[in-house]
PDB file of C-alpha atoms and ligand atoms in Angstrom:
ATOM      1  CA  UNK A   1      17.340  48.881 -44.963  1.00  0.00           C
ATOM      2  CA  UNK A   2      16.073  49.054 -41.373  1.00  0.00           C
ATOM      3  CA  UNK A   3      15.859  52.828 -41.196  1.00  0.00           C
ATOM      4  CA  UNK A   4      13.485  52.891 -44.173  1.00  0.00           C
ATOM      5  CA  UNK A   5      11.140  50.127 -42.994  1.00  0.00           C
ATOM      6  CA  UNK A   6       8.901  52.629 -41.179  1.00  0.00           C
ATOM      7  CA  UNK A   7       7.719  53.998 -44.539  1.00  0.00           C
ATOM      8  CA  UNK A   8       5.975  50.825 -45.707  1.00  0.00           C
ATOM      9  CA  UNK A   9       3.900  47.891 -44.406  1.00  0.00           C
ATOM     10  CA  UNK A  10       4.073  45.687 -47.438  1.00  0.00           C
ATOM     11  CA  UNK A  11       6.691  44.526 -49.918  1.00  0.00           C
ATOM     12  CA  UNK A  12       5.035  44.145 -53.305  1.00  0.00           C
ATOM     13  CA  UNK A  13       8.066  42.729 -55.128  1.00  0.00           C
ATOM     14  CA  UNK A  14      11.330  41.640 -53.601  1.00  0.00           C
ATOM     15  CA  UNK A  15      14.751  42.452 -54.972  1.00  0.00           C
ATOM     16  CA  UNK A  16      15.030  38.832 -56.120  1.00  0.00           C
ATOM     17  CA  UNK A  17      11.705  38.925 -57.981  1.00  0.00           C
ATOM     18  CA  UNK A  18      12.668  42.200 -59.636  1.00  0.00           C
ATOM     19  CA  UNK A  19      15.970  40.661 -60.737  1.00  0.00           C
ATOM     20  CA  UNK A  20      14.102  37.841 -62.504  1.00  0.00           C
ATOM     21  CA  UNK A  21      11.692  40.305 -64.075  1.00  0.00           C
ATOM     22  CA  UNK A  22      14.568  42.385 -65.478  1.00  0.00           C
ATOM     23  CA  UNK A  23      16.308  39.287 -66.837  1.00  0.00           C
ATOM     24  CA  UNK A  24      13.118  38.316 -68.673  1.00  0.00           C
ATOM     25  CA  UNK A  25      12.704  41.801 -70.169  1.00  0.00           C
ATOM     26  CA  UNK A  26      16.361  41.897 -71.185  1.00  0.00           C
ATOM     27  CA  UNK A  27      16.047  38.578 -72.993  1.00  0.00           C
ATOM     28  CA  UNK A  28      12.887  39.733 -74.827  1.00  0.00           C
ATOM     29  CA  UNK A  29      14.508  42.999 -75.899  1.00  0.00           C
ATOM     30  CA  UNK A  30      17.689  41.206 -76.982  1.00  0.00           C
ATOM     31  CA  UNK A  31      15.613  38.925 -79.183  1.00  0.00           C
ATOM     32  CA  UNK A  32      13.379  41.672 -80.626  1.00  0.00           C
ATOM     33  CA  UNK A  33      16.179  44.123 -81.472  1.00  0.00           C
ATOM     34  CA  UNK A  34      18.775  41.681 -82.807  1.00  0.00           C
ATOM     35  CA  UNK A  35      20.755  43.356 -85.622  1.00  0.00           C
ATOM     36  CA  UNK A  36      19.231  46.789 -84.926  1.00  0.00           C
ATOM     37  CA  UNK A  37      20.709  50.014 -83.564  1.00  0.00           C
ATOM     38  CA  UNK A  38      19.135  50.211 -80.125  1.00  0.00           C
ATOM     39  CA  UNK A  39      18.962  53.522 -78.291  1.00  0.00           C
ATOM     40  CA  UNK A  40      17.622  53.441 -74.748  1.00  0.00           C
ATOM     41  CA  UNK A  41      16.304  56.686 -73.321  1.00  0.00           C
ATOM     42  CA  UNK A  42      15.758  56.699 -69.572  1.00  0.00           C
ATOM     43  CA  UNK A  43      13.196  58.967 -67.964  1.00  0.00           C
ATOM     44  CA  UNK A  44      14.825  60.572 -64.923  1.00  0.00           C
ATOM     45  CA  UNK A  45      14.774  60.438 -62.093  1.00  0.00           C
ATOM     46  CA  UNK A  46      12.622  57.386 -61.380  1.00  0.00           C
ATOM     47  CA  UNK A  47      13.983  55.272 -64.226  1.00  0.00           C
ATOM     48  CA  UNK A  48      17.646  55.295 -63.199  1.00  0.00           C
ATOM     49  CA  UNK A  49      17.722  52.109 -61.111  1.00  0.00           C
ATOM     50  CA  UNK A  50      15.743  50.079 -63.656  1.00  0.00           C
ATOM     51  CA  UNK A  51      17.818  51.466 -66.530  1.00  0.00           C
ATOM     52  CA  UNK A  52      21.085  50.466 -64.841  1.00  0.00           C
ATOM     53  CA  UNK A  53      19.845  46.896 -64.393  1.00  0.00           C
ATOM     54  CA  UNK A  54      18.106  46.624 -67.758  1.00  0.00           C
ATOM     55  CA  UNK A  55      21.094  47.616 -69.920  1.00  0.00           C
ATOM     56  CA  UNK A  56      23.140  44.879 -68.249  1.00  0.00           C
ATOM     57  CA  UNK A  57      20.443  42.335 -69.103  1.00  0.00           C
ATOM     58  CA  UNK A  58      20.499  43.203 -72.824  1.00  0.00           C
ATOM     59  CA  UNK A  59      23.045  41.338 -74.934  1.00  0.00           C
ATOM     60  CA  UNK A  60      23.327  43.844 -77.809  1.00  0.00           C
ATOM     61  CA  UNK A  61      25.458  46.889 -78.657  1.00  0.00           C
ATOM     62  CA  UNK A  62      23.363  49.826 -77.496  1.00  0.00           C
ATOM     63  CA  UNK A  63      23.496  53.521 -76.684  1.00  0.00           C
ATOM     64  CA  UNK A  64      21.930  55.298 -73.729  1.00  0.00           C
ATOM     65  CA  UNK A  65      20.727  58.793 -72.984  1.00  0.00           C
ATOM     66  CA  UNK A  66      18.566  60.460 -70.374  1.00  0.00           C
ATOM     67  CA  UNK A  67      15.703  62.898 -70.256  1.00  0.00           C
ATOM     68  CA  UNK A  68      14.113  64.576 -67.274  1.00  0.00           C
ATOM     69  CA  UNK A  69      10.505  65.645 -66.928  1.00  0.00           C
ATOM     70  CA  UNK A  70       8.665  67.443 -64.173  1.00  0.00           C
ATOM     71  CA  UNK A  71       7.367  65.186 -61.415  1.00  0.00           C
ATOM     72  CA  UNK A  72       4.647  65.105 -58.813  1.00  0.00           C
ATOM     73  CA  UNK A  73       6.400  67.266 -56.269  1.00  0.00           C
ATOM     74  CA  UNK A  74       5.240  66.165 -52.848  1.00  0.00           C
ATOM     75  CA  UNK A  75       1.828  64.892 -53.909  1.00  0.00           C
ATOM     76  CA  UNK A  76       0.931  61.322 -54.821  1.00  0.00           C
ATOM     77  CA  UNK A  77      -1.476  62.359 -57.588  1.00  0.00           C
ATOM     78  CA  UNK A  78      -0.447  63.483 -61.062  1.00  0.00           C
ATOM     79  CA  UNK A  79      -0.997  67.103 -62.056  1.00  0.00           C
ATOM     80  CA  UNK A  80      -1.425  66.084 -65.692  1.00  0.00           C
ATOM     81  CA  UNK A  81       1.046  68.737 -66.743  1.00  0.00           C
ATOM     82  CA  UNK A  82       4.332  67.463 -68.185  1.00  0.00           C
ATOM     83  CA  UNK A  83       7.358  69.718 -68.520  1.00  0.00           C
ATOM     84  CA  UNK A  84      10.616  68.730 -70.241  1.00  0.00           C
ATOM     85  CA  UNK A  85      13.524  69.678 -67.968  1.00  0.00           C
ATOM     86  CA  UNK A  86      16.373  67.927 -69.810  1.00  0.00           C
ATOM     87  CA  UNK A  87      16.494  66.700 -73.402  1.00  0.00           C
ATOM     88  CA  UNK A  88      18.766  64.158 -75.140  1.00  0.00           C
ATOM     89  CA  UNK A  89      21.914  65.265 -76.985  1.00  0.00           C
ATOM     90  CA  UNK A  90      21.644  63.607 -80.393  1.00  0.00           C
ATOM     91  CA  UNK A  91      19.248  63.458 -83.359  1.00  0.00           C
ATOM     92  CA  UNK A  92      17.287  60.209 -83.645  1.00  0.00           C
ATOM     93  CA  UNK A  93      16.936  59.655 -87.418  1.00  0.00           C
ATOM     94  CA  UNK A  94      18.783  56.332 -87.666  1.00  0.00           C
ATOM     95  CA  UNK A  95      17.811  54.946 -84.267  1.00  0.00           C
ATOM     96  CA  UNK A  96      15.376  52.488 -82.761  1.00  0.00           C
ATOM     97  CA  UNK A  97      14.260  54.266 -79.599  1.00  0.00           C
ATOM     98  CA  UNK A  98      13.233  52.403 -76.473  1.00  0.00           C
ATOM     99  CA  UNK A  99      11.955  54.674 -73.699  1.00  0.00           C
ATOM    100  CA  UNK A 100      12.723  53.298 -70.235  1.00  0.00           C
ATOM    101  CA  UNK A 101      10.353  54.410 -67.479  1.00  0.00           C
ATOM    102  CA  UNK A 102       9.886  53.403 -63.850  1.00  0.00           C
ATOM    103  CA  UNK A 103       6.095  53.269 -63.744  1.00  0.00           C
ATOM    104  CA  UNK A 104       3.036  54.030 -65.845  1.00  0.00           C
ATOM    105  CA  UNK A 105       0.074  55.427 -64.031  1.00  0.00           C
ATOM    106  CA  UNK A 106      -2.300  57.812 -65.868  1.00  0.00           C
ATOM    107  CA  UNK A 107      -0.043  57.428 -68.927  1.00  0.00           C
ATOM    108  CA  UNK A 108       0.138  61.201 -69.407  1.00  0.00           C
ATOM    109  CA  UNK A 109       3.904  61.401 -68.966  1.00  0.00           C
ATOM    110  CA  UNK A 110       4.683  58.598 -71.386  1.00  0.00           C
ATOM    111  CA  UNK A 111       2.138  59.828 -73.885  1.00  0.00           C
ATOM    112  CA  UNK A 112       3.830  63.226 -73.967  1.00  0.00           C
ATOM    113  CA  UNK A 113       7.345  61.785 -74.178  1.00  0.00           C
ATOM    114  CA  UNK A 114       6.447  59.216 -76.816  1.00  0.00           C
ATOM    115  CA  UNK A 115       4.834  61.728 -79.163  1.00  0.00           C
ATOM    116  CA  UNK A 116       7.777  64.077 -78.716  1.00  0.00           C
ATOM    117  CA  UNK A 117      10.164  61.358 -79.918  1.00  0.00           C
ATOM    118  CA  UNK A 118       7.845  60.120 -82.681  1.00  0.00           C
ATOM    119  CA  UNK A 119       7.865  63.671 -84.065  1.00  0.00           C
ATOM    120  CA  UNK A 120      11.653  63.469 -84.453  1.00  0.00           C
ATOM    121  CA  UNK A 121      11.263  60.614 -86.946  1.00  0.00           C
ATOM    122  CA  UNK A 122      13.413  57.795 -85.554  1.00  0.00           C
ATOM    123  CA  UNK A 123      13.166  54.314 -87.103  1.00  0.00           C
ATOM    124  CA  UNK A 124      10.863  53.208 -84.278  1.00  0.00           C
ATOM    125  CA  UNK A 125       9.714  54.197 -80.790  1.00  0.00           C
ATOM    126  CA  UNK A 126       8.721  51.710 -78.115  1.00  0.00           C
ATOM    127  CA  UNK A 127       8.138  51.930 -74.385  1.00  0.00           C
ATOM    128  CA  UNK A 128       9.490  49.715 -71.614  1.00  0.00           C
ATOM    129  CA  UNK A 129       8.150  50.268 -68.107  1.00  0.00           C
ATOM    130  CA  UNK A 130       9.220  48.409 -64.992  1.00  0.00           C
ATOM    131  CA  UNK A 131       5.779  48.663 -63.388  1.00  0.00           C
ATOM    132  CA  UNK A 132       2.316  49.369 -64.733  1.00  0.00           C
ATOM    133  CA  UNK A 133      -0.957  50.412 -63.082  1.00  0.00           C
ATOM    134  CA  UNK A 134      -3.308  49.983 -66.084  1.00  0.00           C
ATOM    135  CA  UNK A 135      -6.444  50.630 -63.979  1.00  0.00           C
ATOM    136  CA  UNK A 136      -5.435  54.260 -63.635  1.00  0.00           C
ATOM    137  CA  UNK A 137      -4.899  55.013 -67.304  1.00  0.00           C
ATOM    138  CA  UNK A 138      -6.346  58.339 -68.554  1.00  0.00           C
ATOM    139  CA  UNK A 139      -4.949  58.202 -72.100  1.00  0.00           C
ATOM    140  CA  UNK A 140      -4.840  55.349 -74.579  1.00  0.00           C
ATOM    141  CA  UNK A 141      -1.241  54.159 -74.358  1.00  0.00           C
ATOM    142  CA  UNK A 142       0.004  50.617 -73.835  1.00  0.00           C
ATOM    143  CA  UNK A 143       3.659  49.925 -73.031  1.00  0.00           C
ATOM    144  CA  UNK A 144       5.448  47.470 -75.332  1.00  0.00           C
ATOM    145  CA  UNK A 145       7.388  45.875 -72.481  1.00  0.00           C
ATOM    146  CA  UNK A 146       6.045  45.626 -68.930  1.00  0.00           C
ATOM    147  CA  UNK A 147       7.980  44.239 -65.984  1.00  0.00           C
ATOM    148  CA  UNK A 148       4.982  43.783 -63.703  1.00  0.00           C
ATOM    149  CA  UNK A 149       1.366  44.881 -63.554  1.00  0.00           C
ATOM    150  CA  UNK A 150       0.684  46.163 -60.040  1.00  0.00           C
ATOM    151  CA  UNK A 151      -2.449  47.213 -58.127  1.00  0.00           C
ATOM    152  CA  UNK A 152      -3.557  50.819 -57.698  1.00  0.00           C
ATOM    153  CA  UNK A 153      -1.336  51.670 -54.725  1.00  0.00           C
ATOM    154  CA  UNK A 154       1.385  54.275 -54.302  1.00  0.00           C
ATOM    155  CA  UNK A 155       4.661  52.369 -54.462  1.00  0.00           C
ATOM    156  CA  UNK A 156       8.197  53.290 -53.458  1.00  0.00           C
ATOM    157  CA  UNK A 157      11.659  51.814 -53.944  1.00  0.00           C
ATOM    158  CA  UNK A 158      13.579  50.522 -56.954  1.00  0.00           C
ATOM    159  CA  UNK A 159      13.945  54.108 -58.188  1.00  0.00           C
ATOM    160  CA  UNK A 160      10.447  55.268 -57.243  1.00  0.00           C
ATOM    161  CA  UNK A 161      10.172  58.067 -54.726  1.00  0.00           C
ATOM    162  CA  UNK A 162       7.810  59.686 -52.311  1.00  0.00           C
ATOM    163  CA  UNK A 163       8.639  63.375 -51.918  1.00  0.00           C
ATOM    164  CA  UNK A 164      12.108  62.818 -53.372  1.00  0.00           C
ATOM    165  CA  UNK A 165      13.200  60.042 -50.991  1.00  0.00           C
ATOM    166  CA  UNK A 166      13.037  56.221 -50.798  1.00  0.00           C
ATOM    167  CA  UNK A 167      14.372  55.569 -54.320  1.00  0.00           C
ATOM    168  CA  UNK A 168      17.193  53.515 -52.807  1.00  0.00           C
ATOM    169  CA  UNK A 169      14.952  50.781 -51.334  1.00  0.00           C
ATOM    170  CA  UNK A 170      15.930  47.581 -53.183  1.00  0.00           C
ATOM    171  CA  UNK A 171      12.389  46.125 -52.978  1.00  0.00           C
ATOM    172  CA  UNK A 172       9.199  47.614 -54.416  1.00  0.00           C
ATOM    173  CA  UNK A 173       7.014  48.530 -51.425  1.00  0.00           C
ATOM    174  CA  UNK A 174       3.611  50.075 -50.754  1.00  0.00           C
ATOM    175  CA  UNK A 175       3.915  53.479 -49.084  1.00  0.00           C
ATOM    176  CA  UNK A 176       2.098  53.666 -45.730  1.00  0.00           C
ATOM    177  CA  UNK A 177      -1.142  55.554 -46.214  1.00  0.00           C
ATOM    178  CA  UNK A 178      -0.794  57.668 -43.077  1.00  0.00           C
ATOM    179  CA  UNK A 179       2.381  59.179 -44.523  1.00  0.00           C
ATOM    180  CA  UNK A 180       0.537  60.942 -47.346  1.00  0.00           C
ATOM    181  CA  UNK A 181      -3.034  61.040 -46.019  1.00  0.00           C
ATOM    182  CA  UNK A 182      -2.364  63.553 -43.288  1.00  0.00           C
TER     183      UNK A 182
HETATM  184  P1  IMP B 201       1.691  59.146 -65.202  1.00  0.00           P
HETATM  185  O1  IMP B 201       1.998  60.320 -66.055  1.00  0.00           O
HETATM  186  O2  IMP B 201       0.462  59.362 -64.367  1.00  0.00           O
HETATM  187  O3  IMP B 201       1.655  57.834 -65.935  1.00  0.00           O
HETATM  188  O4  IMP B 201       2.803  59.068 -64.098  1.00  0.00           O
HETATM  189  C1  IMP B 201       4.048  58.616 -64.343  1.00  0.00           C
HETATM  190  C2  IMP B 201       5.026  59.136 -63.316  1.00  0.00           C
HETATM  191  O5  IMP B 201       4.419  59.364 -62.048  1.00  0.00           O
HETATM  192  C3  IMP B 201       6.078  58.105 -63.068  1.00  0.00           C
HETATM  193  O6  IMP B 201       7.167  58.301 -63.914  1.00  0.00           O
HETATM  194  C4  IMP B 201       6.427  58.314 -61.618  1.00  0.00           C
HETATM  195  O7  IMP B 201       7.446  59.267 -61.508  1.00  0.00           O
HETATM  196  C5  IMP B 201       5.191  58.864 -60.984  1.00  0.00           C
HETATM  197  N1  IMP B 201       4.413  57.815 -60.290  1.00  0.00           N
HETATM  198  C6  IMP B 201       3.252  57.254 -60.670  1.00  0.00           C
HETATM  199  N2  IMP B 201       2.834  56.328 -59.805  1.00  0.00           N
HETATM  200  C7  IMP B 201       3.776  56.293 -58.831  1.00  0.00           C
HETATM  201  C8  IMP B 201       3.930  55.510 -57.634  1.00  0.00           C
HETATM  202  O8  IMP B 201       3.124  54.637 -57.280  1.00  0.00           O
HETATM  203  N3  IMP B 201       5.039  55.770 -56.899  1.00  0.00           N
HETATM  204  C9  IMP B 201       5.967  56.706 -57.242  1.00  0.00           C
HETATM  205  N4  IMP B 201       5.869  57.454 -58.354  1.00  0.00           N
HETATM  206  C10 IMP B 201       4.781  57.254 -59.131  1.00  0.00           C
HETATM  207 MG1   MG B 202       9.045  59.088 -63.213  1.00  0.00          MG
END
């Protein structure tokens, strides 16, 4: 990924470290949901890389679906306004829902999504996030599964974008400040 190296100075987590992190989460989820009907709902677009890896680390029969919510646009700060762009296809009454998200920052997005699913009365709703920046939380929400707690920096790669690009970086990297502080 030589062409993309100009966008970051620092690798926060390597592909190898992320692989271990996903294996650990998969094992935990496999243990916790044994014998249950697991339904993973990925938050697009950022969650797609993590979701693809996570499902293959879970040793249970499971179903998947995808939702899409409005994103930051070109800014690196949240607007606080969440808009549902794509919903799931099925009712949730007999399901144990696990929401799969790339990163939790203010928590506003997850808070909105979680309450939306809770209102549909599934058997349970939990949250799994690959990365968490708990220092930046604006609402009281704690993810049930966290891959890694990271510092308050804008990160890219492993599904996470800046201005729509850089999701394909295999490592999690810190975006160069001069790229967004112009
Ligand atoms: P929250 O609503 O502030 O928790 O923001 C969650 C969403 O913001 C995530 O799903 C990401 O799409 C985006 N986001 C937050 N922090 C970062 C980051 O460091 N890099 C890329 N996207 C981010
Ligand atoms: Mg996202």
